C-alpha cells in the first residue's frame, strides 16, 4: 500500500511539474513583459536609459531573461586579475556612442560584444543622452551597454524546482565572520538566558535561530528549511509567496524581549526571526547599534491577527464541519421521506443553491445577516467571534446543498438494491438495515471528499472573502493576476495543485479504510 | 363467433380460381404488431404530464422574449439618449416610483433608473441577452466537443491513458488564470470570453461522459452485440447514445446556468466582459447596494439573473427526467 501511495504521489508531482510549466508558458511567454511594471512606483520615476536598464534588471530578477551589463563584465575582469585597478575606470567608461569610445576601452568593449554574441545573447547599446550641447548627460541618460538572453522554459523550470526548498547552512554568509558554526543552548538568550528554553543557533547561516521554542502555536519553530514558492513583485513586494500566506497580520503585540546586546525591552520585534544582512550593524541607526551586536538585525514583528491562510482555514474548517453535521442528517431525512413534503423542500433548496449565481445568495446572506445585527465586514484589530458567523454561513450553506443532493441520491440507490431486500426478507429491522447497511454504503463516496474539503479550506474562498473583507488567502491569486505578479501566480498555482493532488490521494486512502472491499494494490481481475 | 357457414360450391368455381398461393415474405414475418413507440413523442408526453413544467416552460418563453425580442423591439442601444440620461442629474438613481413620476408610467421605469440615468429594466434585459447568448454558445460548443471526445475516450483504452494525464494536468491549471491570460492576450471581447470558457471547459464534460460510457460499454447487451460483429461506431451510436440521452440533457441543464453564474462571478472579480452583461451590471451596481435608497439597482439584476438560471435549470432537469426511457411507462 505504501509503495502504491508513493507511486501515486510521485505521479501527481510529475503532473504538477507540467502544470507549473504550462502556467510559466502562459505568463512568461504569452503575456507582454512590460505588464509587470504597471503597478511599480519606481518605474515611473526613472528617465532615459536608466529606465531601460531598470527594466532589464527587473526582468532578470523575476526570471524573464539573463542580463549582463558591461560594467559587470569589467568588474569580473578586475577580479580575475586581467586588468589592473588603475586601468579599471578607463576601461569601464563608455563613450556617448560607439565611435566615441576611448582607445583603452574599445578593445574590451569589442571583446564583450564578441563573447556574448557567441553565447547567443542579444547586445544592446544605448547612446548617452547629452544635455543640449554640453558634455553632461541627462539624469539617467548615461550610455549603456549590456547583453541579454531569454531564459528557456526548461531552465526556468529547473531553477524554480531547484530553489523550491532551501536548507540554511553555515556558508550562507559570504563575508568573513568569526566563529562560523552551529551552537546549541538550553537557555535561549532571547528570554534573558535564565529561562529553560532550548534553541539551536547558527553563525554564518541566514537565520540566527534555526530551532527554538516560544509561546505561540505550535510552540516549536524552525528556520532551517524554508519553502520558496516564488518572490512577489507587486502584491507583497519582495516577499516570498509562502511567507505572504503564512505571516500574521494585524497590529503589533508587545512582549518582553532581551536583545542580543542585553537590553531588555517591551517590543513587538520577533528576535527569533533575525536574518543576516551584510553591514547592517555598521550602517544601522543608533537604535540598531544599541540592540544588536552582530549583522543579524533584520527581524519581523509579532502581530495579533492570524495569517492569510490562518483566517481562510479557520473559516473554512468550521464551515466544513458544520456542513457535514447538517448535511448528513438532512440528506438522510430527505431520502427516508422521499416524495414527501420535506423532500420537496430540500429539493427546492438544492435547486436554489445550484442554479442561482453564488454571488447572489452570498449577498443575500449578507443582507439578511446585516439586518439581524451581525457584523458584515471583517476586522483584524477589533476581533470578535461574531464577525466569523456570516462568512461561515455563506460557505457552509451552499456546501450543505451539494452534500445533501449526493447523499440523498446514494441512499435512494442503496435502498433499491437487492441486498437490502434480502436483508429485509431475512427479518432484519428497518433501523438495523439502515444504520448497518444502507448508511455505511452510501457514506463511502461522501467520505472520499472529506480530505479535499478540509485541505480546500486552506485555499480560501474568493467571493466570500471579498464580500466580507476577510484578509484570507482566497484573493491571493486574483490579486496577483490583476497586478501581473508572476512569482505569486506560479507559487499559488503550485500550492493549489499540491493540495488537490494530496487530497485526492488522501480521499482514496480514507475510502479504502472505510470500505475494506476497496483495495488499490490488488491486481485487476 | 360467427356460426354462418359459406358453401364454396355455390360459386361454381374450381379450387385454383378460388385460392391464390401467397409468396412467403421473410420481412413481413419479422414485423411485430405492437403500439407505435416514438421516443421523442414519449419524452414530451411525460414532460407535459407535469403541470409545473408547463408553467416553467411558459416562464422560459417570457424570459426569452424579454431577452431577445424586447431589446430589439425598443431598439435598445446603451449609448443612445432615450435609454440614458447622462446630462440630467435628477434622473439618476431613482426608485421605481420616482422614475415613473418623472418619465411617465411605462414598462421602462418599473425598476427605477441607474447611475447614468438609464432605465434599469432595459439595461437588465439587454445585459441578459449578452449573458444568455454567451452561456448558450459556450454550452453548445463544450457539450458537442465534450460528448464526442468523451465517447471516444470511454471506448479507446490507449486514448484513455493519454487523456487521463491531460485531464490531471489541465484540471490543476487555475481556471481563473487561464481566462485572464486569454482576456489579456485577446482583449475582453465577447468571442475571446467564449474562447476562454471553451478552451478547457469541454474537458470536464468529456471526463463525465467517459465515465458513463465505461459503465455502459461492458454491459452484457453490448458484449453480445460485439460478439455478433457489430462495428464499434454502430455500438456507440445505436446502443450507447440512446442510453445517454437523459444524462446529456441533464448535464446541459446544469451547464447553461453555470455559465451565466460564471460570467457573473468573473465580472465580480474584475475579469469579465467589457460589454454590459448581467455580471457587469451587478459588478457596477455594487456601490448602489450599500447606499440607502439605491439598493434596487443592485438587487434587480441579481434577481433577474437568479430567475433566468433557476428557470433554465428546472426546465433542463425535468426534460432530462422525461428523456429517461424508464419514465415512459
JSON list of N, CA and C in Angstrom, two decimals, chain A residues 11 15 18-19 22-23 26 30-31 351 354-357 359-360 363-364 367 462-463 466-467 477-478 481-482 484 489 493 497 500-501, chain B residues 165 168-169 172-174 176-178 180-181 184-185 257 261 264-265 268-271 282 286 289 298-299 302 305-306 309-310 313-314:
[
{"chain": "A", "resi": 11, "resn": "UNK", "atom": "N", "xyz": [3.64, 10.42, -9.17]},
{"chain": "A", "resi": 11, "resn": "UNK", "atom": "CA", "xyz": [2.93, 10.68, -10.42]},
{"chain": "A", "resi": 11, "resn": "UNK", "atom": "C", "xyz": [2.25, 12.05, -10.37]},
{"chain": "A", "resi": 15, "resn": "UNK", "atom": "N", "xyz": [2.84, 15.45, -12.66]},
{"chain": "A", "resi": 15, "resn": "UNK", "atom": "CA", "xyz": [1.80, 16.23, -13.34]},
{"chain": "A", "resi": 15, "resn": "UNK", "atom": "C", "xyz": [1.88, 17.69, -12.92]},
{"chain": "A", "resi": 18, "resn": "UNK", "atom": "N", "xyz": [4.35, 19.62, -14.81]},
{"chain": "A", "resi": 18, "resn": "UNK", "atom": "CA", "xyz": [3.83, 20.01, -16.12]},
{"chain": "A", "resi": 18, "resn": "UNK", "atom": "C", "xyz": [2.89, 21.21, -15.97]},
{"chain": "A", "resi": 19, "resn": "UNK", "atom": "N", "xyz": [2.06, 21.17, -14.90]},
{"chain": "A", "resi": 19, "resn": "UNK", "atom": "CA", "xyz": [1.15, 22.30, -14.66]},
{"chain": "A", "resi": 19, "resn": "UNK", "atom": "C", "xyz": [1.93, 23.59, -14.50]},
{"chain": "A", "resi": 22, "resn": "UNK", "atom": "N", "xyz": [3.17, 24.75, -17.76]},
{"chain": "A", "resi": 22, "resn": "UNK", "atom": "CA", "xyz": [2.13, 25.39, -18.59]},
{"chain": "A", "resi": 22, "resn": "UNK", "atom": "C", "xyz": [1.86, 26.80, -18.09]},
{"chain": "A", "resi": 23, "resn": "UNK", "atom": "N", "xyz": [1.76, 26.95, -16.77]},
{"chain": "A", "resi": 23, "resn": "UNK", "atom": "CA", "xyz": [1.49, 28.28, -16.21]},
{"chain": "A", "resi": 23, "resn": "UNK", "atom": "C", "xyz": [2.63, 29.23, -16.55]},
{"chain": "A", "resi": 26, "resn": "UNK", "atom": "N", "xyz": [2.30, 30.25, -20.04]},
{"chain": "A", "resi": 26, "resn": "UNK", "atom": "CA", "xyz": [1.21, 31.22, -20.19]},
{"chain": "A", "resi": 26, "resn": "UNK", "atom": "C", "xyz": [1.67, 32.62, -19.80]},
{"chain": "A", "resi": 30, "resn": "UNK", "atom": "N", "xyz": [3.40, 34.15, -23.16]},
{"chain": "A", "resi": 30, "resn": "UNK", "atom": "CA", "xyz": [2.25, 34.68, -23.89]},
{"chain": "A", "resi": 30, "resn": "UNK", "atom": "C", "xyz": [1.92, 36.12, -23.50]},
{"chain": "A", "resi": 31, "resn": "UNK", "atom": "N", "xyz": [2.23, 36.49, -22.27]},
{"chain": "A", "resi": 31, "resn": "UNK", "atom": "CA", "xyz": [1.88, 37.85, -21.85]},
{"chain": "A", "resi": 31, "resn": "UNK", "atom": "C", "xyz": [3.03, 38.81, -22.13]},
{"chain": "A", "resi": 351, "resn": "UNK", "atom": "N", "xyz": [-32.03, 23.16, -5.60]},
{"chain": "A", "resi": 351, "resn": "UNK", "atom": "CA", "xyz": [-32.15, 23.83, -6.90]},
{"chain": "A", "resi": 351, "resn": "UNK", "atom": "C", "xyz": [-31.76, 25.29, -6.77]},
{"chain": "A", "resi": 354, "resn": "UNK", "atom": "N", "xyz": [-27.94, 25.51, -6.41]},
{"chain": "A", "resi": 354, "resn": "UNK", "atom": "CA", "xyz": [-27.21, 25.09, -7.61]},
{"chain": "A", "resi": 354, "resn": "UNK", "atom": "C", "xyz": [-27.39, 26.05, -8.77]},
{"chain": "A", "resi": 355, "resn": "UNK", "atom": "N", "xyz": [-28.60, 26.60, -8.89]},
{"chain": "A", "resi": 355, "resn": "UNK", "atom": "CA", "xyz": [-28.89, 27.39, -10.08]},
{"chain": "A", "resi": 355, "resn": "UNK", "atom": "C", "xyz": [-28.56, 28.86, -9.90]},
{"chain": "A", "resi": 356, "resn": "UNK", "atom": "N", "xyz": [-28.86, 29.42, -8.73]},
{"chain": "A", "resi": 356, "resn": "UNK", "atom": "CA", "xyz": [-28.65, 30.85, -8.53]},
{"chain": "A", "resi": 356, "resn": "UNK", "atom": "C", "xyz": [-27.15, 31.13, -8.46]},
{"chain": "A", "resi": 357, "resn": "UNK", "atom": "N", "xyz": [-26.68, 32.20, -9.13]},
{"chain": "A", "resi": 357, "resn": "UNK", "atom": "CA", "xyz": [-25.26, 32.53, -9.05]},
{"chain": "A", "resi": 357, "resn": "UNK", "atom": "C", "xyz": [-24.83, 32.71, -7.59]},
{"chain": "A", "resi": 359, "resn": "UNK", "atom": "N", "xyz": [-22.74, 34.49, -6.19]},
{"chain": "A", "resi": 359, "resn": "UNK", "atom": "CA", "xyz": [-22.65, 35.89, -5.78]},
{"chain": "A", "resi": 359, "resn": "UNK", "atom": "C", "xyz": [-23.99, 36.38, -5.23]},
{"chain": "A", "resi": 360, "resn": "UNK", "atom": "N", "xyz": [-25.07, 35.97, -5.88]},
{"chain": "A", "resi": 360, "resn": "UNK", "atom": "CA", "xyz": [-26.40, 36.45, -5.49]},
{"chain": "A", "resi": 360, "resn": "UNK", "atom": "C", "xyz": [-26.76, 35.98, -4.10]},
{"chain": "A", "resi": 363, "resn": "UNK", "atom": "N", "xyz": [-24.62, 37.61, -1.26]},
{"chain": "A", "resi": 363, "resn": "UNK", "atom": "CA", "xyz": [-25.10, 38.96, -0.94]},
{"chain": "A", "resi": 363, "resn": "UNK", "atom": "C", "xyz": [-26.41, 38.90, -0.17]},
{"chain": "A", "resi": 364, "resn": "UNK", "atom": "N", "xyz": [-27.22, 37.90, -0.51]},
{"chain": "A", "resi": 364, "resn": "UNK", "atom": "CA", "xyz": [-28.49, 37.75, 0.21]},
{"chain": "A", "resi": 364, "resn": "UNK", "atom": "C", "xyz": [-28.23, 37.42, 1.68]},
{"chain": "A", "resi": 367, "resn": "UNK", "atom": "N", "xyz": [-27.11, 40.51, 3.39]},
{"chain": "A", "resi": 367, "resn": "UNK", "atom": "CA", "xyz": [-28.18, 41.47, 3.67]},
{"chain": "A", "resi": 367, "resn": "UNK", "atom": "C", "xyz": [-29.04, 40.98, 4.85]},
{"chain": "A", "resi": 462, "resn": "UNK", "atom": "N", "xyz": [-12.97, 32.80, -2.83]},
{"chain": "A", "resi": 462, "resn": "UNK", "atom": "CA", "xyz": [-12.77, 34.11, -3.46]},
{"chain": "A", "resi": 462, "resn": "UNK", "atom": "C", "xyz": [-13.91, 35.07, -3.13]},
{"chain": "A", "resi": 463, "resn": "UNK", "atom": "N", "xyz": [-15.15, 34.67, -3.46]},
{"chain": "A", "resi": 463, "resn": "UNK", "atom": "CA", "xyz": [-16.25, 35.63, -3.33]},
{"chain": "A", "resi": 463, "resn": "UNK", "atom": "C", "xyz": [-16.52, 35.93, -1.87]},
{"chain": "A", "resi": 466, "resn": "UNK", "atom": "N", "xyz": [-14.06, 38.23, -0.37]},
{"chain": "A", "resi": 466, "resn": "UNK", "atom": "CA", "xyz": [-14.18, 39.57, -0.94]},
{"chain": "A", "resi": 466, "resn": "UNK", "atom": "C", "xyz": [-15.38, 40.31, -0.36]},
{"chain": "A", "resi": 467, "resn": "UNK", "atom": "N", "xyz": [-16.51, 39.61, -0.29]},
{"chain": "A", "resi": 467, "resn": "UNK", "atom": "CA", "xyz": [-17.74, 40.25, 0.16]},
{"chain": "A", "resi": 467, "resn": "UNK", "atom": "C", "xyz": [-17.62, 40.68, 1.62]},
{"chain": "A", "resi": 477, "resn": "UNK", "atom": "N", "xyz": [-4.68, 34.78, -5.54]},
{"chain": "A", "resi": 477, "resn": "UNK", "atom": "CA", "xyz": [-4.48, 34.51, -6.97]},
{"chain": "A", "resi": 477, "resn": "UNK", "atom": "C", "xyz": [-5.08, 35.61, -7.84]},
{"chain": "A", "resi": 478, "resn": "UNK", "atom": "N", "xyz": [-6.32, 36.02, -7.52]},
{"chain": "A", "resi": 478, "resn": "UNK", "atom": "CA", "xyz": [-6.94, 37.06, -8.36]},
{"chain": "A", "resi": 478, "resn": "UNK", "atom": "C", "xyz": [-6.19, 38.38, -8.23]},
{"chain": "A", "resi": 481, "resn": "UNK", "atom": "N", "xyz": [-3.09, 38.11, -10.30]},
{"chain": "A", "resi": 481, "resn": "UNK", "atom": "CA", "xyz": [-3.37, 38.21, -11.74]},
{"chain": "A", "resi": 481, "resn": "UNK", "atom": "C", "xyz": [-3.62, 39.66, -12.11]},
{"chain": "A", "resi": 482, "resn": "UNK", "atom": "N", "xyz": [-4.41, 40.34, -11.30]},
{"chain": "A", "resi": 482, "resn": "UNK", "atom": "CA", "xyz": [-4.72, 41.74, -11.60]},
{"chain": "A", "resi": 482, "resn": "UNK", "atom": "C", "xyz": [-3.47, 42.61, -11.55]},
{"chain": "A", "resi": 484, "resn": "UNK", "atom": "N", "xyz": [-0.39, 41.49, -12.22]},
{"chain": "A", "resi": 484, "resn": "UNK", "atom": "CA", "xyz": [0.63, 40.85, -13.06]},
{"chain": "A", "resi": 484, "resn": "UNK", "atom": "C", "xyz": [1.81, 40.37, -12.24]},
{"chain": "A", "resi": 489, "resn": "UNK", "atom": "N", "xyz": [1.71, 34.15, -8.93]},
{"chain": "A", "resi": 489, "resn": "UNK", "atom": "CA", "xyz": [0.82, 33.28, -9.70]},
{"chain": "A", "resi": 489, "resn": "UNK", "atom": "C", "xyz": [1.38, 31.86, -9.74]},
{"chain": "A", "resi": 493, "resn": "UNK", "atom": "N", "xyz": [-0.27, 28.68, -7.79]},
{"chain": "A", "resi": 493, "resn": "UNK", "atom": "CA", "xyz": [-0.70, 27.53, -8.60]},
{"chain": "A", "resi": 493, "resn": "UNK", "atom": "C", "xyz": [-0.11, 26.24, -8.06]},
{"chain": "A", "resi": 497, "resn": "UNK", "atom": "N", "xyz": [-2.23, 23.19, -6.58]},
{"chain": "A", "resi": 497, "resn": "UNK", "atom": "CA", "xyz": [-2.09, 21.90, -7.25]},
{"chain": "A", "resi": 497, "resn": "UNK", "atom": "C", "xyz": [-1.66, 20.82, -6.28]},
{"chain": "A", "resi": 500, "resn": "UNK", "atom": "N", "xyz": [-4.51, 19.74, -4.19]},
{"chain": "A", "resi": 500, "resn": "UNK", "atom": "CA", "xyz": [-5.51, 18.89, -4.85]},
{"chain": "A", "resi": 500, "resn": "UNK", "atom": "C", "xyz": [-4.96, 17.49, -5.08]},
{"chain": "A", "resi": 501, "resn": "UNK", "atom": "N", "xyz": [-3.67, 17.38, -5.41]},
{"chain": "A", "resi": 501, "resn": "UNK", "atom": "CA", "xyz": [-3.06, 16.05, -5.60]},
{"chain": "A", "resi": 501, "resn": "UNK", "atom": "C", "xyz": [-3.13, 15.27, -4.28]},
{"chain": "B", "resi": 165, "resn": "UNK", "atom": "N", "xyz": [-3.99, 11.69, -18.27]},
{"chain": "B", "resi": 165, "resn": "UNK", "atom": "CA", "xyz": [-2.86, 12.57, -17.94]},
{"chain": "B", "resi": 165, "resn": "UNK", "atom": "C", "xyz": [-3.20, 14.01, -18.27]},
{"chain": "B", "resi": 168, "resn": "UNK", "atom": "N", "xyz": [-5.61, 15.33, -15.68]},
{"chain": "B", "resi": 168, "resn": "UNK", "atom": "CA", "xyz": [-4.97, 15.62, -14.38]},
{"chain": "B", "resi": 168, "resn": "UNK", "atom": "C", "xyz": [-4.20, 16.93, -14.43]},
{"chain": "B", "resi": 169, "resn": "UNK", "atom": "N", "xyz": [-3.58, 17.19, -15.57]},
{"chain": "B", "resi": 169, "resn": "UNK", "atom": "CA", "xyz": [-2.78, 18.40, -15.68]},
{"chain": "B", "resi": 169, "resn": "UNK", "atom": "C", "xyz": [-3.67, 19.63, -15.84]},
{"chain": "B", "resi": 172, "resn": "UNK", "atom": "N", "xyz": [-5.58, 21.05, -12.94]},
{"chain": "B", "resi": 172, "resn": "UNK", "atom": "CA", "xyz": [-4.82, 21.75, -11.91]},
{"chain": "B", "resi": 172, "resn": "UNK", "atom": "C", "xyz": [-4.36, 23.14, -12.32]},
{"chain": "B", "resi": 173, "resn": "UNK", "atom": "N", "xyz": [-4.50, 23.48, -13.59]},
{"chain": "B", "resi": 173, "resn": "UNK", "atom": "CA", "xyz": [-4.18, 24.85, -14.02]},
{"chain": "B", "resi": 173, "resn": "UNK", "atom": "C", "xyz": [-5.35, 25.73, -13.59]},
{"chain": "B", "resi": 174, "resn": "UNK", "atom": "N", "xyz": [-5.10, 26.75, -12.75]},
{"chain": "B", "resi": 174, "resn": "UNK", "atom": "CA", "xyz": [-6.23, 27.54, -12.28]},
{"chain": "B", "resi": 174, "resn": "UNK", "atom": "C", "xyz": [-7.04, 28.13, -13.44]},
{"chain": "B", "resi": 176, "resn": "UNK", "atom": "N", "xyz": [-9.19, 30.53, -13.44]},
{"chain": "B", "resi": 176, "resn": "UNK", "atom": "CA", "xyz": [-9.20, 32.00, -13.48]},
{"chain": "B", "resi": 176, "resn": "UNK", "atom": "C", "xyz": [-7.97, 32.51, -14.21]},
{"chain": "B", "resi": 177, "resn": "UNK", "atom": "N", "xyz": [-6.83, 31.86, -13.97]},
{"chain": "B", "resi": 177, "resn": "UNK", "atom": "CA", "xyz": [-5.59, 32.29, -14.61]},
{"chain": "B", "resi": 177, "resn": "UNK", "atom": "C", "xyz": [-5.70, 32.15, -16.12]},
{"chain": "B", "resi": 178, "resn": "UNK", "atom": "N", "xyz": [-6.21, 30.99, -16.53]},
{"chain": "B", "resi": 178, "resn": "UNK", "atom": "CA", "xyz": [-6.34, 30.72, -17.96]},
{"chain": "B", "resi": 178, "resn": "UNK", "atom": "C", "xyz": [-7.23, 31.78, -18.61]},
{"chain": "B", "resi": 180, "resn": "UNK", "atom": "N", "xyz": [-7.97, 34.78, -17.52]},
{"chain": "B", "resi": 180, "resn": "UNK", "atom": "CA", "xyz": [-7.42, 36.13, -17.52]},
{"chain": "B", "resi": 180, "resn": "UNK", "atom": "C", "xyz": [-6.29, 36.26, -18.54]},
{"chain": "B", "resi": 181, "resn": "UNK", "atom": "N", "xyz": [-5.52, 35.18, -18.73]},
{"chain": "B", "resi": 181, "resn": "UNK", "atom": "CA", "xyz": [-4.45, 35.25, -19.74]},
{"chain": "B", "resi": 181, "resn": "UNK", "atom": "C", "xyz": [-5.06, 35.40, -21.13]},
{"chain": "B", "resi": 184, "resn": "UNK", "atom": "N", "xyz": [-6.30, 38.89, -21.44]},
{"chain": "B", "resi": 184, "resn": "UNK", "atom": "CA", "xyz": [-5.21, 39.86, -21.59]},
{"chain": "B", "resi": 184, "resn": "UNK", "atom": "C", "xyz": [-4.60, 39.81, -22.99]},
{"chain": "B", "resi": 185, "resn": "UNK", "atom": "N", "xyz": [-4.52, 38.60, -23.55]},
{"chain": "B", "resi": 185, "resn": "UNK", "atom": "CA", "xyz": [-3.92, 38.48, -24.88]},
{"chain": "B", "resi": 185, "resn": "UNK", "atom": "C", "xyz": [-4.89, 38.98, -25.95]},
{"chain": "B", "resi": 257, "resn": "UNK", "atom": "N", "xyz": [-26.97, 27.25, -16.96]},
{"chain": "B", "resi": 257, "resn": "UNK", "atom": "CA", "xyz": [-26.98, 28.23, -15.87]},
{"chain": "B", "resi": 257, "resn": "UNK", "atom": "C", "xyz": [-25.59, 28.45, -15.27]},
{"chain": "B", "resi": 261, "resn": "UNK", "atom": "N", "xyz": [-23.75, 31.97, -14.23]},
{"chain": "B", "resi": 261, "resn": "UNK", "atom": "CA", "xyz": [-23.18, 32.23, -12.91]},
{"chain": "B", "resi": 261, "resn": "UNK", "atom": "C", "xyz": [-21.69, 32.55, -13.03]},
{"chain": "B", "resi": 264, "resn": "UNK", "atom": "N", "xyz": [-21.10, 36.03, -14.20]},
{"chain": "B", "resi": 264, "resn": "UNK", "atom": "CA", "xyz": [-21.34, 36.98, -13.10]},
{"chain": "B", "resi": 264, "resn": "UNK", "atom": "C", "xyz": [-20.14, 37.00, -12.17]},
{"chain": "B", "resi": 265, "resn": "UNK", "atom": "N", "xyz": [-19.65, 35.80, -11.83]},
{"chain": "B", "resi": 265, "resn": "UNK", "atom": "CA", "xyz": [-18.51, 35.68, -10.92]},
{"chain": "B", "resi": 265, "resn": "UNK", "atom": "C", "xyz": [-17.27, 36.37, -11.49]},
{"chain": "B", "resi": 268, "resn": "UNK", "atom": "N", "xyz": [-17.49, 40.01, -11.35]},
{"chain": "B", "resi": 268, "resn": "UNK", "atom": "CA", "xyz": [-17.36, 40.50, -9.97]},
{"chain": "B", "resi": 268, "resn": "UNK", "atom": "C", "xyz": [-15.90, 40.62, -9.56]},
{"chain": "B", "resi": 269, "resn": "UNK", "atom": "N", "xyz": [-15.06, 39.65, -9.96]},
{"chain": "B", "resi": 269, "resn": "UNK", "atom": "CA", "xyz": [-13.65, 39.77, -9.59]},
{"chain": "B", "resi": 269, "resn": "UNK", "atom": "C", "xyz": [-12.85, 40.58, -10.60]},
{"chain": "B", "resi": 270, "resn": "UNK", "atom": "N", "xyz": [-13.57, 41.22, -11.53]},
{"chain": "B", "resi": 270, "resn": "UNK", "atom": "CA", "xyz": [-12.90, 42.17, -12.42]},
{"chain": "B", "resi": 270, "resn": "UNK", "atom": "C", "xyz": [-12.25, 41.54, -13.63]},
{"chain": "B", "resi": 271, "resn": "UNK", "atom": "N", "xyz": [-12.71, 40.36, -14.04]},
{"chain": "B", "resi": 271, "resn": "UNK", "atom": "CA", "xyz": [-12.09, 39.71, -15.20]},
{"chain": "B", "resi": 271, "resn": "UNK", "atom": "C", "xyz": [-13.11, 39.41, -16.29]},
{"chain": "B", "resi": 282, "resn": "UNK", "atom": "N", "xyz": [-24.16, 43.81, -12.40]},
{"chain": "B", "resi": 282, "resn": "UNK", "atom": "CA", "xyz": [-24.12, 43.54, -10.97]},
{"chain": "B", "resi": 282, "resn": "UNK", "atom": "C", "xyz": [-22.87, 44.14, -10.36]},
{"chain": "B", "resi": 286, "resn": "UNK", "atom": "N", "xyz": [-22.50, 47.54, -7.46]},
{"chain": "B", "resi": 286, "resn": "UNK", "atom": "CA", "xyz": [-22.14, 47.19, -6.08]},
{"chain": "B", "resi": 286, "resn": "UNK", "atom": "C", "xyz": [-22.18, 48.36, -5.13]},
{"chain": "B", "resi": 289, "resn": "UNK", "atom": "N", "xyz": [-25.52, 49.03, -3.82]},
{"chain": "B", "resi": 289, "resn": "UNK", "atom": "CA", "xyz": [-26.06, 48.10, -2.83]},
{"chain": "B", "resi": 289, "resn": "UNK", "atom": "C", "xyz": [-25.94, 48.64, -1.41]},
{"chain": "B", "resi": 298, "resn": "UNK", "atom": "N", "xyz": [-28.99, 47.20, -7.51]},
{"chain": "B", "resi": 298, "resn": "UNK", "atom": "CA", "xyz": [-28.17, 46.01, -7.36]},
{"chain": "B", "resi": 298, "resn": "UNK", "atom": "C", "xyz": [-29.03, 44.75, -7.36]},
{"chain": "B", "resi": 299, "resn": "UNK", "atom": "N", "xyz": [-30.12, 44.80, -6.60]},
{"chain": "B", "resi": 299, "resn": "UNK", "atom": "CA", "xyz": [-30.90, 43.58, -6.42]},
{"chain": "B", "resi": 299, "resn": "UNK", "atom": "C", "xyz": [-31.69, 43.19, -7.67]},
{"chain": "B", "resi": 302, "resn": "UNK", "atom": "N", "xyz": [-29.54, 41.06, -9.95]},
{"chain": "B", "resi": 302, "resn": "UNK", "atom": "CA", "xyz": [-29.27, 39.81, -9.24]},
{"chain": "B", "resi": 302, "resn": "UNK", "atom": "C", "xyz": [-30.50, 38.90, -9.29]},
{"chain": "B", "resi": 305, "resn": "UNK", "atom": "N", "xyz": [-31.09, 37.61, -12.88]},
{"chain": "B", "resi": 305, "resn": "UNK", "atom": "CA", "xyz": [-30.10, 36.57, -13.18]},
{"chain": "B", "resi": 305, "resn": "UNK", "atom": "C", "xyz": [-30.49, 35.27, -12.49]},
{"chain": "B", "resi": 306, "resn": "UNK", "atom": "N", "xyz": [-30.93, 35.37, -11.23]},
{"chain": "B", "resi": 306, "resn": "UNK", "atom": "CA", "xyz": [-31.31, 34.18, -10.49]},
{"chain": "B", "resi": 306, "resn": "UNK", "atom": "C", "xyz": [-32.53, 33.51, -11.12]},
{"chain": "B", "resi": 309, "resn": "UNK", "atom": "N", "xyz": [-31.49, 31.71, -14.34]},
{"chain": "B", "resi": 309, "resn": "UNK", "atom": "CA", "xyz": [-30.75, 30.48, -14.12]},
{"chain": "B", "resi": 309, "resn": "UNK", "atom": "C", "xyz": [-31.64, 29.40, -13.53]},
{"chain": "B", "resi": 310, "resn": "UNK", "atom": "N", "xyz": [-32.51, 29.76, -12.58]},
{"chain": "B", "resi": 310, "resn": "UNK", "atom": "CA", "xyz": [-33.37, 28.75, -11.97]},
{"chain": "B", "resi": 310, "resn": "UNK", "atom": "C", "xyz": [-34.32, 28.15, -13.01]},
{"chain": "B", "resi": 313, "resn": "UNK", "atom": "N", "xyz": [-32.51, 25.91, -15.34]},
{"chain": "B", "resi": 313, "resn": "UNK", "atom": "CA", "xyz": [-32.11, 24.69, -14.62]},
{"chain": "B", "resi": 313, "resn": "UNK", "atom": "C", "xyz": [-33.28, 23.73, -14.46]},
{"chain": "B", "resi": 314, "resn": "UNK", "atom": "N", "xyz": [-34.42, 24.28, -14.04]},
{"chain": "B", "resi": 314, "resn": "UNK", "atom": "CA", "xyz": [-35.59, 23.42, -13.79]},
{"chain": "B", "resi": 314, "resn": "UNK", "atom": "C", "xyz": [-36.08, 22.81, -15.09]}
]
